[in-house]
Amino acid sequence: MPSLKDLKNRIESVKSTRKITKAMQMVAAAKLRRAQESAEAARPYAERFNAVMAGLAASVGGSDSAPLLLRGTGSDQVHLLVVMTAERGLCGGFNSNIAKLARARAHELLAKGKTVKILTVGKKGRDAIKRDFAKHSVGHVDLSGIKSVGYANAQDIARDVLARFDAGEFDVATIFYAKFENVVTQVPTAQQIIPAAFETDGEGDEVALFDYEPSEEAILADLLPRGVATQIFSALLENGASEQGARMSAMDNATRNAGEMIDKLTIEFNRSRQAVITNELIEIISGAEAL
């Protein structure tokens, strides 16, 4: 049975931990608001851009004059998986869920005899992936020194991916990230970016009725690289909001768990102290009766 001093030290230690987790929760809540606003502000542009691109892609179809980024290499033998996670932990299952989805896709492709290459963005994704797929890693993007992710960071990643595609290093590229739904829900998502895959809808059909100057092929050749950067930027923003939401939820759970542990330790401390006092009273009474 632990002594009163040990129990008191444990209570003080858990109280200190609760202060830290509470402070981290408040910081994550403040960052979440900004990250969520950035992610939500970028969604209309990304959706409208994809609608325009879908219309152009539908009008071009599978013609030989279509840009390579749209029609692809004609093969799907080599896959590049771009796994985007956070630089820090303490955010629940945010990083592990993205890595789990990427690992499942990698195992699925390898089982089909495909070649898998992995580009990681974020330290936690690299650490989770390298245990099983170290030999498949082809690069890493470090964003630890960046406080707020901007479009320029997405352009740097897009240039790296496009350079690898132009060099013939892969046929299909897919990004992995977490789409922000709310504070408690972040959905791990896999999105193909090369060859460009656009969902055609009503807006895309309307766009296809316009006449473009220059041709649709020329416009696509100019816009598709920007489209890759836009999709990566949107994923980075979704990841940022998801990370802070997951951290806020995880620190809230940790704070409440610490409070419950403090209550249990306090009850145990009081019972132990009461037992000590009772024993002392018994010894005093016994000594008095003996005299």
mmCIF file with all atom_site columns, C-alpha atoms in Angstrom, residues 199-279:
data_model
loop_
_atom_site.group_PDB
_atom_site.id
_atom_site.type_symbol
_atom_site.label_atom_id
_atom_site.label_alt_id
_atom_site.label_comp_id
_atom_site.label_asym_id
_atom_site.label_entity_id
_atom_site.label_seq_id
_atom_site.pdbx_PDB_ins_code
_atom_site.Cartn_x
_atom_site.Cartn_y
_atom_site.Cartn_z
_atom_site.occupancy
_atom_site.B_iso_or_equiv
_atom_site.pdbx_formal_charge
_atom_site.auth_seq_id
_atom_site.auth_comp_id
_atom_site.auth_asym_id
_atom_site.auth_atom_id
_atom_site.pdbx_PDB_model_num
ATOM 1  C CA . GLU A 1 199 ? -16.226 14.486 -60.886 1.00 0.00 ? 199 GLU A CA 1
ATOM 2  C CA . THR A 1 200 ? -18.539 15.727 -63.607 1.00 0.00 ? 200 THR A CA 1
ATOM 3  C CA . ASP A 1 201 ? -21.747 17.391 -62.437 1.00 0.00 ? 201 ASP A CA 1
ATOM 4  C CA . GLY A 1 202 ? -24.230 19.968 -63.636 1.00 0.00 ? 202 GLY A CA 1
ATOM 5  C CA . GLU A 1 203 ? -21.732 22.805 -63.380 1.00 0.00 ? 203 GLU A CA 1
ATOM 6  C CA . GLY A 1 204 ? -19.200 20.952 -65.480 1.00 0.00 ? 204 GLY A CA 1
ATOM 7  C CA . ASP A 1 205 ? -21.812 20.350 -68.203 1.00 0.00 ? 205 ASP A CA 1
ATOM 8  C CA . GLU A 1 206 ? -22.601 24.056 -68.340 1.00 0.00 ? 206 GLU A CA 1
ATOM 9  C CA . VAL A 1 207 ? -18.942 24.976 -68.630 1.00 0.00 ? 207 VAL A CA 1
ATOM 10 C CA . ALA A 1 208 ? -18.563 22.617 -71.599 1.00 0.00 ? 208 ALA A CA 1
ATOM 11 C CA . LEU A 1 209 ? -20.985 24.821 -73.609 1.00 0.00 ? 209 LEU A CA 1
ATOM 12 C CA . PHE A 1 210 ? -18.514 27.734 -73.694 1.00 0.00 ? 210 PHE A CA 1
ATOM 13 C CA . ASP A 1 211 ? -16.022 28.373 -76.488 1.00 0.00 ? 211 ASP A CA 1
ATOM 14 C CA . TYR A 1 212 ? -12.471 28.761 -75.209 1.00 0.00 ? 212 TYR A CA 1
ATOM 15 C CA . GLU A 1 213 ? -9.611  30.692 -76.712 1.00 0.00 ? 213 GLU A CA 1
ATOM 16 C CA . PRO A 1 214 ? -7.069  29.173 -76.935 1.00 0.00 ? 214 PRO A CA 1
ATOM 17 C CA . SER A 1 215 ? -8.201  25.563 -77.153 1.00 0.00 ? 215 SER A CA 1
ATOM 18 C CA . GLU A 1 216 ? -9.332  23.454 -74.239 1.00 0.00 ? 216 GLU A CA 1
ATOM 19 C CA . GLU A 1 217 ? -6.130  21.420 -74.520 1.00 0.00 ? 217 GLU A CA 1
ATOM 20 C CA . ALA A 1 218 ? -3.941  24.520 -74.179 1.00 0.00 ? 218 ALA A CA 1
ATOM 21 C CA . ILE A 1 219 ? -5.936  25.778 -71.200 1.00 0.00 ? 219 ILE A CA 1
ATOM 22 C CA . LEU A 1 220 ? -5.765  22.401 -69.504 1.00 0.00 ? 220 LEU A CA 1
ATOM 23 C CA . ALA A 1 221 ? -2.017  22.175 -70.067 1.00 0.00 ? 221 ALA A CA 1
ATOM 24 C CA . ASP A 1 222 ? -1.650  25.472 -68.178 1.00 0.00 ? 222 ASP A CA 1
ATOM 25 C CA . LEU A 1 223 ? -4.235  24.846 -65.455 1.00 0.00 ? 223 LEU A CA 1
ATOM 26 C CA . LEU A 1 224 ? -3.597  21.199 -64.603 1.00 0.00 ? 224 LEU A CA 1
ATOM 27 C CA . PRO A 1 225 ? -0.281  21.877 -62.763 1.00 0.00 ? 225 PRO A CA 1
ATOM 28 C CA . ARG A 1 226 ? -2.088  24.606 -60.820 1.00 0.00 ? 226 ARG A CA 1
ATOM 29 C CA . GLY A 1 227 ? -4.846  22.123 -60.136 1.00 0.00 ? 227 GLY A CA 1
ATOM 30 C CA . VAL A 1 228 ? -2.372  19.733 -58.539 1.00 0.00 ? 228 VAL A CA 1
ATOM 31 C CA . ALA A 1 229 ? -1.075  22.547 -56.312 1.00 0.00 ? 229 ALA A CA 1
ATOM 32 C CA . THR A 1 230 ? -4.642  23.590 -55.449 1.00 0.00 ? 230 THR A CA 1
ATOM 33 C CA . GLN A 1 231 ? -5.618  20.064 -54.430 1.00 0.00 ? 231 GLN A CA 1
ATOM 34 C CA . ILE A 1 232 ? -2.495  19.718 -52.293 1.00 0.00 ? 232 ILE A CA 1
ATOM 35 C CA . PHE A 1 233 ? -3.091  23.123 -50.690 1.00 0.00 ? 233 PHE A CA 1
ATOM 36 C CA . SER A 1 234 ? -6.697  22.242 -49.917 1.00 0.00 ? 234 SER A CA 1
ATOM 37 C CA . ALA A 1 235 ? -5.545  18.960 -48.362 1.00 0.00 ? 235 ALA A CA 1
ATOM 38 C CA . LEU A 1 236 ? -2.963  20.770 -46.233 1.00 0.00 ? 236 LEU A CA 1
ATOM 39 C CA . LEU A 1 237 ? -5.630  23.163 -44.941 1.00 0.00 ? 237 LEU A CA 1
ATOM 40 C CA . GLU A 1 238 ? -8.000  20.291 -44.175 1.00 0.00 ? 238 GLU A CA 1
ATOM 41 C CA . ASN A 1 239 ? -5.153  18.546 -42.374 1.00 0.00 ? 239 ASN A CA 1
ATOM 42 C CA . GLY A 1 240 ? -4.393  21.653 -40.334 1.00 0.00 ? 240 GLY A CA 1
ATOM 43 C CA . ALA A 1 241 ? -7.982  21.981 -39.123 1.00 0.00 ? 241 ALA A CA 1
ATOM 44 C CA . SER A 1 242 ? -8.248  18.235 -38.500 1.00 0.00 ? 242 SER A CA 1
ATOM 45 C CA . GLU A 1 243 ? -5.023  18.202 -36.481 1.00 0.00 ? 243 GLU A CA 1
ATOM 46 C CA . GLN A 1 244 ? -6.134  20.994 -34.162 1.00 0.00 ? 244 GLN A CA 1
ATOM 47 C CA . GLY A 1 245 ? -9.600  19.499 -33.783 1.00 0.00 ? 245 GLY A CA 1
ATOM 48 C CA . ALA A 1 246 ? -8.134  16.104 -32.916 1.00 0.00 ? 246 ALA A CA 1
ATOM 49 C CA . ARG A 1 247 ? -5.648  17.667 -30.477 1.00 0.00 ? 247 ARG A CA 1
ATOM 50 C CA . MET A 1 248 ? -8.377  19.705 -28.792 1.00 0.00 ? 248 MET A CA 1
ATOM 51 C CA . SER A 1 249 ? -10.516 16.589 -28.362 1.00 0.00 ? 249 SER A CA 1
ATOM 52 C CA . ALA A 1 250 ? -7.572  14.491 -27.139 1.00 0.00 ? 250 ALA A CA 1
ATOM 53 C CA . MET A 1 251 ? -6.475  17.102 -24.594 1.00 0.00 ? 251 MET A CA 1
ATOM 54 C CA . ASP A 1 252 ? -10.050 17.507 -23.370 1.00 0.00 ? 252 ASP A CA 1
ATOM 55 C CA . ASN A 1 253 ? -10.238 13.750 -22.761 1.00 0.00 ? 253 ASN A CA 1
ATOM 56 C CA . ALA A 1 254 ? -6.841  13.812 -21.048 1.00 0.00 ? 254 ALA A CA 1
ATOM 57 C CA . THR A 1 255 ? -7.936  16.688 -18.795 1.00 0.00 ? 255 THR A CA 1
ATOM 58 C CA . ARG A 1 256 ? -11.096 14.886 -17.752 1.00 0.00 ? 256 ARG A CA 1
ATOM 59 C CA . ASN A 1 257 ? -9.194  11.635 -17.171 1.00 0.00 ? 257 ASN A CA 1
ATOM 60 C CA . ALA A 1 258 ? -6.692  13.501 -15.008 1.00 0.00 ? 258 ALA A CA 1
ATOM 61 C CA . GLY A 1 259 ? -9.544  14.972 -12.961 1.00 0.00 ? 259 GLY A CA 1
ATOM 62 C CA . GLU A 1 260 ? -11.023 11.518 -12.409 1.00 0.00 ? 260 GLU A CA 1
ATOM 63 C CA . MET A 1 261 ? -7.639  10.158 -11.358 1.00 0.00 ? 261 MET A CA 1
ATOM 64 C CA . ILE A 1 262 ? -7.160  13.046 -8.912  1.00 0.00 ? 262 ILE A CA 1
ATOM 65 C CA . ASP A 1 263 ? -10.546 12.266 -7.351  1.00 0.00 ? 263 ASP A CA 1
ATOM 66 C CA . LYS A 1 264 ? -9.660  8.577  -6.937  1.00 0.00 ? 264 LYS A CA 1
ATOM 67 C CA . LEU A 1 265 ? -6.223  9.341  -5.514  1.00 0.00 ? 265 LEU A CA 1
ATOM 68 C CA . THR A 1 266 ? -7.711  11.904 -3.138  1.00 0.00 ? 266 THR A CA 1
ATOM 69 C CA . ILE A 1 267 ? -10.222 9.354  -1.817  1.00 0.00 ? 267 ILE A CA 1
ATOM 70 C CA . GLU A 1 268 ? -7.433  6.820  -1.376  1.00 0.00 ? 268 GLU A CA 1
ATOM 71 C CA . PHE A 1 269 ? -5.285  9.443  0.376   1.00 0.00 ? 269 PHE A CA 1
ATOM 72 C CA . ASN A 1 270 ? -8.093  10.379 2.765   1.00 0.00 ? 270 ASN A CA 1
ATOM 73 C CA . ARG A 1 271 ? -8.812  6.747  3.581   1.00 0.00 ? 271 ARG A CA 1
ATOM 74 C CA . SER A 1 272 ? -5.127  6.045  4.237   1.00 0.00 ? 272 SER A CA 1
ATOM 75 C CA . ARG A 1 273 ? -4.833  9.122  6.427   1.00 0.00 ? 273 ARG A CA 1
ATOM 76 C CA . GLN A 1 274 ? -7.958  8.141  8.335   1.00 0.00 ? 274 GLN A CA 1
ATOM 77 C CA . ALA A 1 275 ? -6.530  4.670  8.880   1.00 0.00 ? 275 ALA A CA 1
ATOM 78 C CA . VAL A 1 276 ? -3.297  6.153  10.217  1.00 0.00 ? 276 VAL A CA 1
ATOM 79 C CA . ILE A 1 277 ? -5.205  8.436  12.590  1.00 0.00 ? 277 ILE A CA 1
ATOM 80 C CA . THR A 1 278 ? -7.370  5.557  13.784  1.00 0.00 ? 278 THR A CA 1
ATOM 81 C CA . ASN A 1 279 ? -4.322  3.389  14.468  1.00 0.00 ? 279 ASN A CA 1
#
